[in-house]
mmCIF file of C-alpha atoms in Angstrom:
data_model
loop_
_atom_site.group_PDB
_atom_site.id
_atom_site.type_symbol
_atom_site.label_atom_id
_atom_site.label_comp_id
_atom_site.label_asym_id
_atom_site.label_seq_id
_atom_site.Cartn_x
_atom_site.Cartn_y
_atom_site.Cartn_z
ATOM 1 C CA UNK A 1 45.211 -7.223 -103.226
ATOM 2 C CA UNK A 2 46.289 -7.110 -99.525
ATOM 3 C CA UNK A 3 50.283 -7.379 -99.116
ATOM 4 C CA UNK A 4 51.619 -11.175 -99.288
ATOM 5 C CA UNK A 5 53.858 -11.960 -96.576
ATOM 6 C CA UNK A 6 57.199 -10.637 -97.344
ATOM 7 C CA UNK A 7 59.236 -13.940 -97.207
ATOM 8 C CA UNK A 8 56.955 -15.140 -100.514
ATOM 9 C CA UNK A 9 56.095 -12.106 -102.223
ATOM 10 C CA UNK A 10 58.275 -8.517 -101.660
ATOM 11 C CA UNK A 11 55.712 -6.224 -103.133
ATOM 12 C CA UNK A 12 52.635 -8.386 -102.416
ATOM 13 C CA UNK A 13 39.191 22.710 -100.549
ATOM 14 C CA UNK A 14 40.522 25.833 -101.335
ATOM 15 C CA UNK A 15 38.861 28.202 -99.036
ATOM 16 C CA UNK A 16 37.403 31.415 -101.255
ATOM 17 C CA UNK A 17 34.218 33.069 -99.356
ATOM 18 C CA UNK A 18 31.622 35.216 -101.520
ATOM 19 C CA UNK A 19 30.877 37.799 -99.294
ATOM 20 C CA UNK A 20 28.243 39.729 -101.445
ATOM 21 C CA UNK A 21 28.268 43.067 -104.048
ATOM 22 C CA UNK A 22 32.065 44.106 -103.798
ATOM 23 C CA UNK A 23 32.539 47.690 -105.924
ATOM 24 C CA UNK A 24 35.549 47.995 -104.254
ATOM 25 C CA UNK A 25 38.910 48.144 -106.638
ATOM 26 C CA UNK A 26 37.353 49.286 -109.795
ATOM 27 C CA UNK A 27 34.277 46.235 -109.971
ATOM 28 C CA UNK A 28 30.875 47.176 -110.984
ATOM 29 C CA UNK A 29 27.578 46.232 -108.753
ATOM 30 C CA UNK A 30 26.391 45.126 -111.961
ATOM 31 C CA UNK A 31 29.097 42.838 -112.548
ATOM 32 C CA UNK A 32 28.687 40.778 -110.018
ATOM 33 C CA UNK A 33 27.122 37.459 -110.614
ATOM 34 C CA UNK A 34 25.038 35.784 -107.688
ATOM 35 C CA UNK A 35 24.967 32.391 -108.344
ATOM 36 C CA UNK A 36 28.893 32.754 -108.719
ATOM 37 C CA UNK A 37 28.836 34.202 -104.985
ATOM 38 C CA UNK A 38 26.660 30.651 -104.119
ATOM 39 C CA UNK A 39 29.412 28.866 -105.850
ATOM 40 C CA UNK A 40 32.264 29.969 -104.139
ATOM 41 C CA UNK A 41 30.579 30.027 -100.617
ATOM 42 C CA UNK A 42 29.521 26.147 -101.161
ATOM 43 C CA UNK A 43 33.458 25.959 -102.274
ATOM 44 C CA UNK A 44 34.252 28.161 -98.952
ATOM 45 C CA UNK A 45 32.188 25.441 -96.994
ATOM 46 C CA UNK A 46 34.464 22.172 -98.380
ATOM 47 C CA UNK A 47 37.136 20.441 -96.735
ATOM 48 C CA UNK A 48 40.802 22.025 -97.770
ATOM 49 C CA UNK A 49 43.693 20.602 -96.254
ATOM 50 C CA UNK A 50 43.893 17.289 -94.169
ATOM 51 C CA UNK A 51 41.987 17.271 -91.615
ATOM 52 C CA UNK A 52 39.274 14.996 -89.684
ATOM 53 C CA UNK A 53 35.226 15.027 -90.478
ATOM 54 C CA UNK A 54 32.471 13.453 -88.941
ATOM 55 C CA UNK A 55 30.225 11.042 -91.409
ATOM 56 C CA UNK A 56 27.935 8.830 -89.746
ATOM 57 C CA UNK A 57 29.248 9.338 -86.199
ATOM 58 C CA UNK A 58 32.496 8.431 -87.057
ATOM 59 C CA UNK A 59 36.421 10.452 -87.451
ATOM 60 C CA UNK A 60 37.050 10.165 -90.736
ATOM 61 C CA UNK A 61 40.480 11.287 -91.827
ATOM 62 C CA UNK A 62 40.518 13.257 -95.332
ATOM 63 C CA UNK A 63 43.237 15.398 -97.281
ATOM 64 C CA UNK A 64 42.396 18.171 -99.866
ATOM 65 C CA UNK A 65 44.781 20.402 -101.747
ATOM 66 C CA UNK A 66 44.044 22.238 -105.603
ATOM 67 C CA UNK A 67 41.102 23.877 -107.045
ATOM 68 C CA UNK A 68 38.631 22.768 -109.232
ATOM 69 C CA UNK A 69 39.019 24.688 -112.576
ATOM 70 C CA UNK A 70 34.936 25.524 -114.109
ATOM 71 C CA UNK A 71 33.560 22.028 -115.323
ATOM 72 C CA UNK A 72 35.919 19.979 -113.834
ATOM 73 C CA UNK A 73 35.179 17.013 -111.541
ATOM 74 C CA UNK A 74 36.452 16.779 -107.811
ATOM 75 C CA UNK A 75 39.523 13.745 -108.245
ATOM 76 C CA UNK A 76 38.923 11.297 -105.256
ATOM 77 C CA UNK A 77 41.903 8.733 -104.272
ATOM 78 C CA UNK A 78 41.197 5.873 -103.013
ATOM 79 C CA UNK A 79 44.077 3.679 -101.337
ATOM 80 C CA UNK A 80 44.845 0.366 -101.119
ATOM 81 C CA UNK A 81 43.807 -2.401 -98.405
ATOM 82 C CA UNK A 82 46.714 -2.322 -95.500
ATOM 83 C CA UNK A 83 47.802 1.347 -96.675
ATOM 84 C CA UNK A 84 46.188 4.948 -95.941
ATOM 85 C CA UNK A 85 46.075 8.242 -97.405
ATOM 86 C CA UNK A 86 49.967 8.909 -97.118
ATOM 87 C CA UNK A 87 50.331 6.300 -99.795
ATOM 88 C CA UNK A 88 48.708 8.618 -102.068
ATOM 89 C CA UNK A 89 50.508 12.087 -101.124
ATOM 90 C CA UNK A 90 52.718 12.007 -104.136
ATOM 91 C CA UNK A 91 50.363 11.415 -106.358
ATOM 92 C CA UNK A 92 47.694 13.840 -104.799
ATOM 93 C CA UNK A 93 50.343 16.797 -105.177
ATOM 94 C CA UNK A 94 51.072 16.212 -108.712
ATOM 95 C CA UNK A 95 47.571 16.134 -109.516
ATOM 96 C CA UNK A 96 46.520 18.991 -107.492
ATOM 97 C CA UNK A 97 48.568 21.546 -109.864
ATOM 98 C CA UNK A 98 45.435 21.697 -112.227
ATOM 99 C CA UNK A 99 42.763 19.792 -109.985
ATOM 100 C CA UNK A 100 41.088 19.726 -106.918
ATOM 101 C CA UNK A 101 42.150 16.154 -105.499
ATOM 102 C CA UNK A 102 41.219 14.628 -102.377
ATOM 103 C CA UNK A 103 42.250 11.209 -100.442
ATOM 104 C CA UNK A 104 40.693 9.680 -97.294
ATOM 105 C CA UNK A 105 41.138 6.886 -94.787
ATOM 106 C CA UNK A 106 38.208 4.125 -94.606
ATOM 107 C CA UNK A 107 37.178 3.002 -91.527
ATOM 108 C CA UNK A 108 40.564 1.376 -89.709
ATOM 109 C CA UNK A 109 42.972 2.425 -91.868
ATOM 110 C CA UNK A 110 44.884 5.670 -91.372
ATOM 111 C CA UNK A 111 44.001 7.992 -88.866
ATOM 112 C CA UNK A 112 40.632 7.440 -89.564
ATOM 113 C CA UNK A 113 38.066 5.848 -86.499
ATOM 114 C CA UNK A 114 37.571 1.695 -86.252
ATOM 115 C CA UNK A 115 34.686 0.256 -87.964
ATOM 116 C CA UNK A 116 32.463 -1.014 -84.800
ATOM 117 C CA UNK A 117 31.655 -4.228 -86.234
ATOM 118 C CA UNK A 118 32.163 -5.757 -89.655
ATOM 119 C CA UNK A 119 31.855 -3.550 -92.885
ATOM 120 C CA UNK A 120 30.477 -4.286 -96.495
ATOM 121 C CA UNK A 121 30.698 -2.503 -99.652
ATOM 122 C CA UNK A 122 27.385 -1.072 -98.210
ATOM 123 C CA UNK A 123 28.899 0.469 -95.579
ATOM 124 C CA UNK A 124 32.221 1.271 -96.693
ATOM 125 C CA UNK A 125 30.001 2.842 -99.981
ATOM 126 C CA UNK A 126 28.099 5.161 -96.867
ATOM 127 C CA UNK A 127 31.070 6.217 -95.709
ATOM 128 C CA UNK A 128 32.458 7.014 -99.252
ATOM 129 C CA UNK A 129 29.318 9.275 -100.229
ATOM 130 C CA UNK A 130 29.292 11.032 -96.737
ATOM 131 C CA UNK A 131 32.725 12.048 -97.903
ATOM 132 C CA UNK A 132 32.221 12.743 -101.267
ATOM 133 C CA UNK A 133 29.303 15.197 -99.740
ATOM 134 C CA UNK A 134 32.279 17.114 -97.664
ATOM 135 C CA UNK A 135 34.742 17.349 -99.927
ATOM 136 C CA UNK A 136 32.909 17.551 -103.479
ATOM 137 C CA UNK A 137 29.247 18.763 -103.110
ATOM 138 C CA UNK A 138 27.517 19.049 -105.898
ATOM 139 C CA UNK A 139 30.446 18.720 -108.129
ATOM 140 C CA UNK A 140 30.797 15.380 -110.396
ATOM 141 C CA UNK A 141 33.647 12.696 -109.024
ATOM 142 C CA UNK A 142 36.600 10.973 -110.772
ATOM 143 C CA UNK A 143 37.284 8.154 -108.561
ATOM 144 C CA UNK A 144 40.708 6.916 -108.746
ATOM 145 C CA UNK A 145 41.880 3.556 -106.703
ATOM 146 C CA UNK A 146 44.840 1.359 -106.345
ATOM 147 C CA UNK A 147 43.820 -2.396 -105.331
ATOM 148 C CA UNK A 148 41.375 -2.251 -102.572
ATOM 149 C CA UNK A 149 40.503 0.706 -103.753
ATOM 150 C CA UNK A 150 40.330 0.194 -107.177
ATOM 151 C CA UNK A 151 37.570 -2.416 -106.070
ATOM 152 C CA UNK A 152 35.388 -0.615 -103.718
ATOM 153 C CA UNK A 153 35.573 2.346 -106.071
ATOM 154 C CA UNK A 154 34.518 0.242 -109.125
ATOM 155 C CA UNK A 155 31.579 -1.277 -106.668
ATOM 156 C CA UNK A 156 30.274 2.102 -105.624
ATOM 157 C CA UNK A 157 29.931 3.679 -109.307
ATOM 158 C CA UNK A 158 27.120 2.083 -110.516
ATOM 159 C CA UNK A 159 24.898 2.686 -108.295
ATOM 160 C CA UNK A 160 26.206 6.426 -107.995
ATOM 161 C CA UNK A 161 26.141 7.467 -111.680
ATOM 162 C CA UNK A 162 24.537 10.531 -110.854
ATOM 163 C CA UNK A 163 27.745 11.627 -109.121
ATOM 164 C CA UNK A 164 30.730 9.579 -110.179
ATOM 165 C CA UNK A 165 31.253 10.418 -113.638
ATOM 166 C CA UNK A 166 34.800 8.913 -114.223
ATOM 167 C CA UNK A 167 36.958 6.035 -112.826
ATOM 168 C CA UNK A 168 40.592 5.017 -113.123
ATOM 169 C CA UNK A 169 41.530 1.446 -111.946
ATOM 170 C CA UNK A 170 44.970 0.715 -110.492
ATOM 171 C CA UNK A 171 45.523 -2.363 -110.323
ATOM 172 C CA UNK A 172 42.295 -2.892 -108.840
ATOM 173 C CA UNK A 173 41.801 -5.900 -107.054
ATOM 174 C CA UNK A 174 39.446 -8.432 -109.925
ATOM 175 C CA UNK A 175 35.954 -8.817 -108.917
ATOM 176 C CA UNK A 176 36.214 -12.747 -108.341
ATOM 177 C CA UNK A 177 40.014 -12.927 -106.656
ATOM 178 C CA UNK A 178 38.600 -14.921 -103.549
ATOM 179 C CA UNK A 179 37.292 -17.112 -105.930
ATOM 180 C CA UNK A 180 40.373 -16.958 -107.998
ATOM 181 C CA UNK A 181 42.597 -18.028 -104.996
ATOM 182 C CA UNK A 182 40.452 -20.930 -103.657
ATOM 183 C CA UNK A 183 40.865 -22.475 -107.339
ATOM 184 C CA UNK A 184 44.204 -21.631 -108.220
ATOM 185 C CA UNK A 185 46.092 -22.636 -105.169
ATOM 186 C CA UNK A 186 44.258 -25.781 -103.893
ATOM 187 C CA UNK A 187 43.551 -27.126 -99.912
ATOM 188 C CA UNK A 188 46.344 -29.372 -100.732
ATOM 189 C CA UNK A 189 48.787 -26.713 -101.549
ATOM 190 C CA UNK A 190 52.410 -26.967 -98.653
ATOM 191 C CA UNK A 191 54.398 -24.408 -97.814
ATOM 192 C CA UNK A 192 54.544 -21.013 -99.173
ATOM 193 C CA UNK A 193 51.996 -21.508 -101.741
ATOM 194 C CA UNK A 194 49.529 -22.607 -98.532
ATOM 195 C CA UNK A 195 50.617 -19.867 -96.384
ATOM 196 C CA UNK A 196 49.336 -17.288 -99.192
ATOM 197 C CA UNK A 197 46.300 -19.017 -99.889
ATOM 198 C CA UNK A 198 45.262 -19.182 -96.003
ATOM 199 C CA UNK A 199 46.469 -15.737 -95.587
ATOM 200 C CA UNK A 200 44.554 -13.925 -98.468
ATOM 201 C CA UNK A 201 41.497 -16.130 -97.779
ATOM 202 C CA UNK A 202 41.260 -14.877 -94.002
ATOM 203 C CA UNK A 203 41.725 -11.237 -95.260
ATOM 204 C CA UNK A 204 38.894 -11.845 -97.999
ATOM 205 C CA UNK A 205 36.316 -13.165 -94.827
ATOM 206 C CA UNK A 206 37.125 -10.142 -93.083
ATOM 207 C CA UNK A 207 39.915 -10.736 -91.004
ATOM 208 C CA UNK A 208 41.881 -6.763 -92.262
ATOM 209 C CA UNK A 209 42.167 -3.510 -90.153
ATOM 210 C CA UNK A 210 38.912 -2.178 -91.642
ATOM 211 C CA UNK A 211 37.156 -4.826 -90.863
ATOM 212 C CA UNK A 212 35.799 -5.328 -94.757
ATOM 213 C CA UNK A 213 34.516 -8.767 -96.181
ATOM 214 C CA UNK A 214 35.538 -8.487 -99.537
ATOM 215 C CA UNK A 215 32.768 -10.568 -101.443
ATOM 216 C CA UNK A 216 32.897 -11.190 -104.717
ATOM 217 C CA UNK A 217 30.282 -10.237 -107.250
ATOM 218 C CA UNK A 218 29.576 -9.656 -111.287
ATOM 219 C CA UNK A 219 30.925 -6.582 -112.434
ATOM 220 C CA UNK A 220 27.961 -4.185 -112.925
ATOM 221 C CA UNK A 221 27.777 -1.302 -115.711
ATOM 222 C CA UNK A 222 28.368 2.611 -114.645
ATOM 223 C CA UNK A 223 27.461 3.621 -117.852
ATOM 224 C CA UNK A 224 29.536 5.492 -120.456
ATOM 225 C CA UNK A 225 31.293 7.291 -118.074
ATOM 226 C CA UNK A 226 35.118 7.364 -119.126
ATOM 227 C CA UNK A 227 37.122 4.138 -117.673
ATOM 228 C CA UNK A 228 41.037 3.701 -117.322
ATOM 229 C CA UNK A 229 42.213 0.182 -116.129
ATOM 230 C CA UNK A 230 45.683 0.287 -115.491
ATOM 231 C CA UNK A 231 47.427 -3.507 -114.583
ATOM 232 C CA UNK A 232 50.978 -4.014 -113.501
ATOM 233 C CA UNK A 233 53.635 -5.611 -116.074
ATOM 234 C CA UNK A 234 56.073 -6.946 -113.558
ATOM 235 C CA UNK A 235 54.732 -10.080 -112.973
ATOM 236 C CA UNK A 236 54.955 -10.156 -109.049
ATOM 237 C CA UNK A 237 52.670 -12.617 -108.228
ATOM 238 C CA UNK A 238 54.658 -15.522 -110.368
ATOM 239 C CA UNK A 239 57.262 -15.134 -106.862
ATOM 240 C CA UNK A 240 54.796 -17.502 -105.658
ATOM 241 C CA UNK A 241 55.983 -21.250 -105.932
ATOM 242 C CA UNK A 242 53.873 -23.113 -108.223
ATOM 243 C CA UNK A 243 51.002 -21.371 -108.623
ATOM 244 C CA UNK A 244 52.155 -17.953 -108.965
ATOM 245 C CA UNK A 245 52.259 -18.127 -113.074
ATOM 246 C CA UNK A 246 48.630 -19.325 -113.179
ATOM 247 C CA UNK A 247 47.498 -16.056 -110.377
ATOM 248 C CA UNK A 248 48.889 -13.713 -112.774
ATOM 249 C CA UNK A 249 46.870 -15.172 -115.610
ATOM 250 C CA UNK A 250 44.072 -15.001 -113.634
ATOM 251 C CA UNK A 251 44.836 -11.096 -112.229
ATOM 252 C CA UNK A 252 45.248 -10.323 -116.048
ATOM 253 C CA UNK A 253 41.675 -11.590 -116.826
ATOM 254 C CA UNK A 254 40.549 -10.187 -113.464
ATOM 255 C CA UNK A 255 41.688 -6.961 -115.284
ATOM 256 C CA UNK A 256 39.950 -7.215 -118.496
ATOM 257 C CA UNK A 257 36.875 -8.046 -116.844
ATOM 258 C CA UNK A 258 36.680 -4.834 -115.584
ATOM 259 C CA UNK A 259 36.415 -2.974 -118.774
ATOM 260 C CA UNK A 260 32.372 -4.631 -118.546
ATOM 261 C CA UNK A 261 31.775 -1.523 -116.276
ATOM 262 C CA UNK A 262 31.745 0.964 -119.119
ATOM 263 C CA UNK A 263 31.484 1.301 -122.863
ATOM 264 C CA UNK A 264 34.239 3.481 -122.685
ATOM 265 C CA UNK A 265 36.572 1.671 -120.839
ATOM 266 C CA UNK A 266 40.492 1.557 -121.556
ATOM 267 C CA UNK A 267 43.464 -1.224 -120.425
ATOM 268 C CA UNK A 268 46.724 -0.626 -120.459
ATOM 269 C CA UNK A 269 49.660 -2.131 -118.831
ATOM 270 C CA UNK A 270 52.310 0.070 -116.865
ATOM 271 C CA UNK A 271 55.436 -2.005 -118.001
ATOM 272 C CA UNK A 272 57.738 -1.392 -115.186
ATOM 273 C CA UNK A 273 55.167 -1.399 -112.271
ATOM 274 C CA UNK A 274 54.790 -3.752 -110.273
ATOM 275 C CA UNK A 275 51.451 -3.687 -107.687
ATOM 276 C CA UNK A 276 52.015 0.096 -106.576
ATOM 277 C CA UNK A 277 51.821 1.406 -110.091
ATOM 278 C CA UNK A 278 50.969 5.362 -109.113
ATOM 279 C CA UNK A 279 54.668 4.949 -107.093
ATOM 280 C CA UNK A 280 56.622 2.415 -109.588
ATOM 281 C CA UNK A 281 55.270 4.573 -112.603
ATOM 282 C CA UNK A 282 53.723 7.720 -111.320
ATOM 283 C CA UNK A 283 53.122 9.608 -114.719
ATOM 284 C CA UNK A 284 51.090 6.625 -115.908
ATOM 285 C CA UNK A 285 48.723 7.341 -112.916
ATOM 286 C CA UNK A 286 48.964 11.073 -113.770
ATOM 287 C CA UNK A 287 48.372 11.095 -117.280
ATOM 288 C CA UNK A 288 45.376 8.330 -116.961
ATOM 289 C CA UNK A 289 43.641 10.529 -114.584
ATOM 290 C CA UNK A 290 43.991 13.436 -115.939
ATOM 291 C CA UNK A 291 42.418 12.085 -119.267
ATOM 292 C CA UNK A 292 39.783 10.600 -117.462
ATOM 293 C CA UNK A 293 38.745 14.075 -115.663
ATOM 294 C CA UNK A 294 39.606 15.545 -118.910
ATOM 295 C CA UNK A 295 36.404 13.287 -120.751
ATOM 296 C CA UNK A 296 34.502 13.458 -117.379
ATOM 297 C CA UNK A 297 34.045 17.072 -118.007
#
């Protein structure tokens, strides 16, 4: 969910190149394995480091650090709406120890080029797989996103199964929050409680950096690819007056919805976190991705 205005709401690829037959240093010609060679010059050709691709004519700001260990899937971050890829640092650096982990800005967040016109989870899902393509290739994704991210991530994997083969769920914004708002906090609503529900509704139609009209939609199956849903237990959104009690009920069902996307889908709650659970509680990020590219593989 996109930050609430502070006044009602305070927290609302490693580079080896295969050169050929090396006898050098005590290797045997007939050791060497070619379609290892292929594999590390495909891993010689992805993204390591942050730096700025092109996908579909547009600058698109991405960060890579760690290796991926044999079998393991590529771990993709995927920030929340209002924040960009510095959000996720921490946890990318943590993760990176035993994985290969990337992060990227969408369109008009981050350093990354504006959108031209409005986006949809069409177009913010073509941008995502012309990414994926740089900084993956053929190896299987673990997409893991806070909010926002959490959403468009959960949108994308269906209809990407042959690629994204895990996802962990941050807080992810609920599939029917526009709807949500418009019911909980009525046209009637004064002060604070009107300001939020004019605010979020605006950023919902499009009215945020990247441009993105968050619709919202059924939540579709992926599969039985592993699923981690991870919701906040400091109940934030009660700092609303009067109708903050009845959003977090319906951001807890929002939640539990989301486990429909897999057979093998997980919730738990991080107790202390509020919204920003991979910075309030980072080793309840860690440890949920890590299973989840642990079962992935």
């Amino acid at each position: 969910m996109f930050g609430i205005k502070a006044s009602v709401v305070a927290a609302l690829c490693t580079t080896v190149i295969g050169a050929g037959v090396v006898t050098c240093g005590g290797a045997m010609a007939q050791d060497w394995d070619p379609f290892a060679a292929v594999e590390r010059q495909i891993e010689a050709d992805l993204v390591s480091g942050t730096k700025k691709i092109e996908v579909a004519g547009k600058r698109v700001n991405v960060s890579c650090s760690g290796a991926a260990a044999d079998g393991r899937p590529v771990i993709v971050l995927m920030h929340g709406g209002g924040d960009d890829l510095t959000k996720m640092a921490a946890l990318q650096k943590t993760l990176s120890g035993k994985n290969r982990v990337c992060s990227y800005d969408r369109l008009g967040a981050g350093a990354s080029d504006k959108p031209q016109g409005p986006q949809d989870f069409a177009s913010t899902g073509k941008i995502l797989t012309g990414v994926l393509d740089q900084v993956a290739g053929d190896r299987p994704v673990v997409l893991a996103g806070h909010s926002l991210g959490g959403l468009i991530a959960a949108r994308y994997a269906p209809g990407h199964k042959d690629r994204v083969k895990g996802l962990v769920l941050m807080d992810a914004t609920p599939s029917t929050m526009r709807a949500d708002i418009a019911r909980v906090i009525p046209k009637s609503a004064k002060g604070p409680a009107a300001q939020v529900r004019a605010q979020q509704l605006a950023i919902f139609a499009g009215q945020n950096p990247e441009k993105l009209v968050i619709a919202d939609g059924k939540v579709r199956s992926a599969g039985k690819i592993p699923v981690e849903v991870i919701k906040h237990g400091r109940p934030y959104l009660a700092a609303i007056p009067t109708y903050g009690k009845r959003l977090e009920k319906a951001w807890s069902a929002g939640q539990r919805k989301w486990l429909a996307i897999s057979s093998r889908s997980r919730l738990s709650t991080a107790a202390k976190s509020g919204h920003y659970i991979h910075t309030d509680q980072p080793g309840a990020a860690v440890k949920a991705i890590e299973r989840v590219a642990k079962r992935a593989a």
